[in-house]
XYZ file of C-alpha atoms in Angstrom:
363
model
C 6.647 7.107 8.429
C 6.049 9.689 5.798
C 2.341 10.044 7.085
C 3.609 10.171 10.059
C 5.829 13.198 9.495
C 3.109 14.366 8.283
C 0.088 13.915 10.275
C 2.704 15.575 13.025
C 3.341 18.609 10.635
C -0.146 19.266 10.535
C -0.231 19.772 14.448
C 1.952 22.820 14.309
C -0.661 24.723 14.173
C -2.468 23.382 17.458
C 0.870 23.428 19.184
C 1.528 27.572 17.954
C -1.961 27.895 19.660
C -0.802 26.015 22.717
C 2.139 27.907 23.667
C 0.266 31.714 22.066
C -2.146 31.046 25.354
C 0.523 29.974 27.563
C 1.478 33.891 27.339
C -1.164 35.298 27.155
C -1.909 33.978 30.166
C 1.335 34.980 31.995
C 2.143 38.547 30.769
C -1.500 39.123 30.343
C -0.898 40.651 26.631
C -3.467 39.029 24.461
C -1.895 36.901 22.745
C -4.349 34.066 22.100
C -7.053 33.589 19.953
C -9.530 31.046 19.546
C -8.344 27.107 19.366
C -12.058 25.696 19.107
C -15.707 27.451 17.840
C -18.719 25.840 19.165
C -21.176 26.884 17.228
C -24.595 25.771 18.088
C -26.541 26.210 14.556
C -29.929 26.197 15.825
C -32.139 24.600 19.212
C -34.237 22.376 16.128
C -34.013 18.412 16.986
C -34.884 14.615 15.392
C -35.192 13.605 19.063
C -36.649 14.486 22.033
C -33.972 12.510 25.403
C -35.177 12.625 28.410
C -31.419 14.248 29.623
C -32.001 17.323 27.705
C -32.216 20.379 29.192
C -33.884 21.873 25.670
C -35.978 19.162 25.096
C -38.751 19.973 27.696
C -38.668 23.616 26.623
C -38.601 23.385 22.760
C -40.951 25.034 20.336
C -41.436 24.616 16.429
C -40.423 28.620 17.024
C -36.708 27.369 18.164
C -34.094 30.096 17.350
C -31.769 29.321 14.399
C -28.382 31.404 13.248
C -29.572 33.716 10.071
C -27.529 31.391 6.693
C -25.355 34.776 6.854
C -23.778 34.434 9.908
C -23.354 31.341 9.839
C -21.548 31.624 6.736
C -19.158 34.758 8.100
C -18.387 33.284 11.646
C -16.744 30.367 8.959
C -14.701 33.669 7.152
C -14.141 35.526 10.334
C -12.927 33.136 12.120
C -10.416 32.370 9.736
C -9.145 35.914 9.550
C -8.600 35.340 14.380
C -7.379 32.310 14.149
C -5.429 31.611 11.424
C -4.485 28.036 11.780
C -4.199 25.633 14.152
C -7.992 26.032 15.197
C -11.380 24.252 14.759
C -15.231 25.531 14.176
C -17.886 22.547 15.776
C -20.857 22.726 14.809
C -23.103 21.672 17.277
C -27.181 22.455 17.968
C -30.131 21.011 18.108
C -29.157 18.385 15.739
C -26.710 20.446 13.095
C -28.186 18.307 10.642
C -31.982 19.755 10.287
C -30.169 23.287 9.778
C -30.474 23.537 6.211
C -27.090 25.708 5.801
C -24.297 23.442 7.447
C -23.552 22.205 4.346
C -22.686 25.011 2.654
C -21.275 26.098 5.346
C -18.832 22.551 5.715
C -18.049 23.413 1.718
C -17.106 26.759 2.508
C -14.954 25.815 5.290
C -13.002 22.938 2.976
C -12.436 26.314 0.419
C -10.454 28.469 3.202
C -8.624 25.266 5.062
C -11.067 25.548 7.912
C -11.119 22.504 9.998
C -14.607 22.314 10.303
C -17.038 18.958 12.973
C -19.818 18.155 13.765
C -21.854 16.591 16.450
C -24.634 15.004 15.813
C -27.026 12.412 17.727
C -26.273 9.980 14.202
C -29.940 9.161 13.814
C -29.480 11.708 9.923
C -26.134 10.530 8.623
C -28.243 8.836 5.596
C -25.605 6.240 2.865
C -26.501 10.560 0.654
C -25.393 12.578 3.631
C -22.212 10.686 4.595
C -21.456 10.559 1.299
C -21.798 15.106 1.079
C -20.311 15.368 4.357
C -17.146 13.333 3.491
C -16.870 14.908 0.392
C -16.104 18.410 2.045
C -13.065 16.311 4.125
C -14.437 17.405 7.636
C -11.896 17.455 10.777
C -14.167 15.167 12.926
C -17.531 14.019 13.055
C -18.924 13.768 17.317
C -21.738 11.448 17.232
C -24.496 10.896 20.107
C -24.514 7.609 21.689
C -25.226 6.556 24.969
C -25.011 2.403 24.722
C -24.387 -0.061 21.566
C -27.236 -1.863 23.900
C -30.571 -0.768 22.682
C -32.347 -1.260 25.301
C -29.875 0.759 27.177
C -29.192 3.593 24.786
C -33.076 4.008 23.715
C -33.875 4.222 27.827
C -31.807 7.688 27.550
C -33.033 8.282 23.782
C -36.391 7.564 23.269
C -36.429 6.813 18.933
C -37.057 2.995 18.905
C -34.472 1.236 16.975
C -31.949 4.435 16.582
C -29.233 2.640 18.154
C -28.229 -0.176 15.296
C -28.895 3.011 12.964
C -26.682 5.474 14.673
C -23.980 1.854 14.560
C -24.788 1.786 11.026
C -23.588 4.975 10.334
C -20.836 4.500 11.865
C -20.105 1.210 9.671
C -21.089 4.204 7.111
C -18.980 7.057 7.576
C -16.015 4.045 8.142
C -16.489 2.713 4.795
C -16.572 6.573 3.192
C -13.358 7.526 4.573
C -11.502 4.412 3.228
C -13.074 4.943 -0.287
C -12.416 8.189 -0.636
C -9.338 7.901 1.413
C -10.260 11.388 3.638
C -8.603 11.488 7.038
C -11.275 12.369 10.292
C -11.784 11.582 13.382
C -15.045 9.809 14.230
C -15.364 10.528 18.212
C -18.775 8.936 20.454
C -19.771 10.716 22.760
C -22.204 9.208 25.456
C -22.790 11.568 28.671
C -22.413 9.310 31.270
C -25.185 8.772 33.971
C -26.661 5.883 36.573
C -28.354 4.315 34.033
C -25.549 2.870 31.166
C -22.469 3.871 32.982
C -22.506 -0.292 33.791
C -22.005 -0.548 29.894
C -19.420 1.866 29.165
C -16.604 -0.632 28.694
C -18.735 -2.819 26.186
C -19.433 0.263 23.927
C -15.077 1.135 24.013
C -15.023 -2.870 23.582
C -17.601 -2.595 20.494
C -15.525 -0.464 19.288
C -12.416 -2.266 19.244
C -8.672 -1.471 19.625
C -6.427 0.420 17.541
C -9.930 1.651 15.991
C -9.825 5.425 14.132
C -13.646 5.589 16.279
C -12.679 6.816 19.885
C -14.636 6.705 22.456
C -14.862 10.522 24.519
C -18.178 9.989 27.293
C -18.861 13.586 29.323
C -20.422 13.716 32.167
C -24.015 14.432 32.849
C -23.977 17.590 34.494
C -27.505 19.553 34.796
C -27.198 18.658 38.983
C -30.300 20.798 39.226
C -31.907 20.250 36.659
C -36.175 18.905 37.505
C -36.084 15.328 38.214
C -31.675 14.956 37.533
C -31.264 12.767 40.289
C -32.472 9.603 37.991
C -29.184 10.289 36.148
C -27.422 11.284 38.760
C -24.619 8.219 39.243
C -25.392 6.970 42.573
C -22.726 4.651 43.626
C -19.730 6.422 43.072
C -17.454 3.259 44.040
C -18.882 1.269 41.652
C -18.527 3.800 38.733
C -14.866 3.509 40.272
C -14.369 0.330 39.268
C -15.548 0.781 35.730
C -13.213 3.489 35.730
C -10.823 1.322 36.610
C -11.990 -0.835 33.978
C -11.740 1.728 31.632
C -8.169 2.970 32.280
C -6.907 -0.867 31.760
C -8.908 -0.719 28.726
C -7.171 2.617 27.369
C -4.025 0.903 28.403
C -4.430 -1.648 25.660
C -5.432 0.262 23.235
C -8.618 0.794 22.734
C -9.927 4.298 21.359
C -10.864 6.252 24.503
C -9.883 9.884 24.618
C -10.241 11.025 28.467
C -6.183 10.188 30.128
C -6.373 7.893 33.106
C -6.612 11.425 35.366
C -9.149 13.338 33.472
C -11.870 9.654 34.068
C -10.608 9.487 38.449
C -11.799 13.174 37.967
C -15.236 12.187 36.735
C -14.841 10.436 39.535
C -14.892 12.998 41.984
C -17.243 14.879 40.578
C -20.058 12.642 40.781
C -19.025 12.585 44.750
C -18.861 16.170 45.427
C -21.012 18.061 42.799
C -19.534 21.002 41.518
C -21.404 24.540 43.445
C -22.916 26.595 40.789
C -20.606 29.893 41.086
C -17.857 29.842 38.837
C -15.918 32.127 41.057
C -15.960 29.788 44.141
C -13.061 29.501 45.854
C -11.816 25.654 46.877
C -7.923 26.113 48.105
C -7.664 21.920 47.857
C -8.602 22.420 44.047
C -5.379 23.254 41.795
C -7.542 23.996 38.607
C -7.441 27.571 36.961
C -9.628 27.852 33.672
C -8.178 28.540 30.038
C -11.265 28.500 28.903
C -11.780 32.634 27.322
C -7.913 32.164 26.192
C -9.113 28.289 24.060
C -12.980 28.054 23.343
C -15.523 30.715 21.890
C -19.675 29.124 22.628
C -22.256 30.399 20.475
C -26.030 30.575 20.621
C -28.848 29.830 17.594
C -29.459 33.671 18.519
C -26.119 34.346 18.551
C -24.980 35.324 21.295
C -22.106 34.384 22.826
C -19.700 33.088 26.080
C -17.204 31.449 27.652
C -19.351 28.844 29.662
C -22.960 30.118 30.564
C -22.354 30.618 34.580
C -19.721 33.956 33.331
C -22.648 35.185 30.909
C -22.270 36.481 27.349
C -19.618 38.274 26.013
C -21.130 40.138 22.549
C -23.411 38.981 19.738
C -22.519 37.957 16.466
C -25.131 38.723 14.879
C -24.743 41.813 15.767
C -20.795 42.129 15.760
C -17.653 40.840 13.998
C -15.314 37.573 15.555
C -12.695 40.362 15.881
C -14.994 42.669 18.237
C -16.450 39.623 20.432
C -13.075 38.358 21.027
C -10.626 41.258 21.713
C -13.816 43.264 23.792
C -13.625 44.575 26.947
C -17.082 42.484 28.051
C -14.935 39.613 27.554
C -11.146 40.207 28.314
C -13.351 40.894 32.353
C -14.827 37.875 31.547
C -11.826 35.316 30.970
C -9.457 36.811 33.608
C -11.976 36.233 35.619
C -12.742 32.100 34.547
C -8.947 31.993 35.210
C -10.276 31.302 39.400
C -13.185 29.985 38.988
C -12.368 26.134 40.613
C -15.737 23.706 39.443
C -15.448 20.848 37.937
C -17.539 20.809 35.252
C -16.420 17.661 33.308
C -18.408 18.436 29.973
C -15.398 17.745 27.512
C -15.504 20.698 25.201
C -14.244 22.145 28.568
C -12.109 19.992 30.112
C -8.894 20.289 30.712
C -6.816 18.086 28.188
C -3.064 17.694 28.217
C -1.459 18.139 24.807
C 0.028 14.863 25.088
C -4.072 13.621 25.362
C -4.267 15.661 22.306
C -1.656 14.579 19.846
C -3.037 10.948 21.057
C -6.645 11.986 19.535
C -5.098 13.732 16.820
C -2.750 11.358 15.372
C -5.003 8.100 15.780
C -7.843 9.840 13.188
C -7.838 7.662 10.340
């Protein structure tokens, strides 16, 4: 019982953020501060996934956040957001970025929730121990199928599937050994190649597991060669989604709500337009991303979403100056008019209940 009370208490600052965000939207007063910072520390990567937008244009001289800027982001996020927020670092591959461990350790010292999104290949026994010792908030692992034939058709690194699955076991073992509490999320990108194997993935990690599956749709509809990844038979995909919804009801670890899962079908059935301000009278969505998230690129450019453009640069200015700036205020008000069904997990609207459910399942 006391463990449940402790977990609920840890969720109070996040609830406060939700309330302040709602007030900011209704009143126009800047009550809200970021609840999630998505920091792309580097575009370098040890994988070359064939659907990745960065892989085709990657060079040996990819931009990378300076160490001092990365550490300053951790400190300034605490000053701006206080409590009830998290920093999620990705790339590229964050484990090829040398300052990542120092940033995680600083976050732990300051009481900042810190997570990473990794392809899992570099989650060696030594790295797992160092990461868990820094008490991460969550670890997101990009894995597209537990079937090596399917996963490695999308992520062409031989043997990677079994190595990543072994890394998941190492994380669970180290979590059990140390008593650390953090979420482990598997993030498959849903494509024509792997969507039929999603139920197999959910079953693989089991019921009431600490490891939860959080799929996101393939979204680069304008990328050359994108058609081979776009789900062709939406009725067949709908059948798979029905199976996923049933598994979720049985207690398997699947993050999206039934409504969000059905929305993934609609996304492939009616591809989103590239205009973020497109007005669709049939759509009720109003995007609150400008009141919730801040994305940061390796060159320091900060934005709410790419189509809306940048709101500042954290190499040149503080997080407070960027978030409270005039450009940011214009962009967040404009985002409220957006009706694009983008479906990325970091941008998808998730109910407070669904967030609480995922939070309480963490180890």
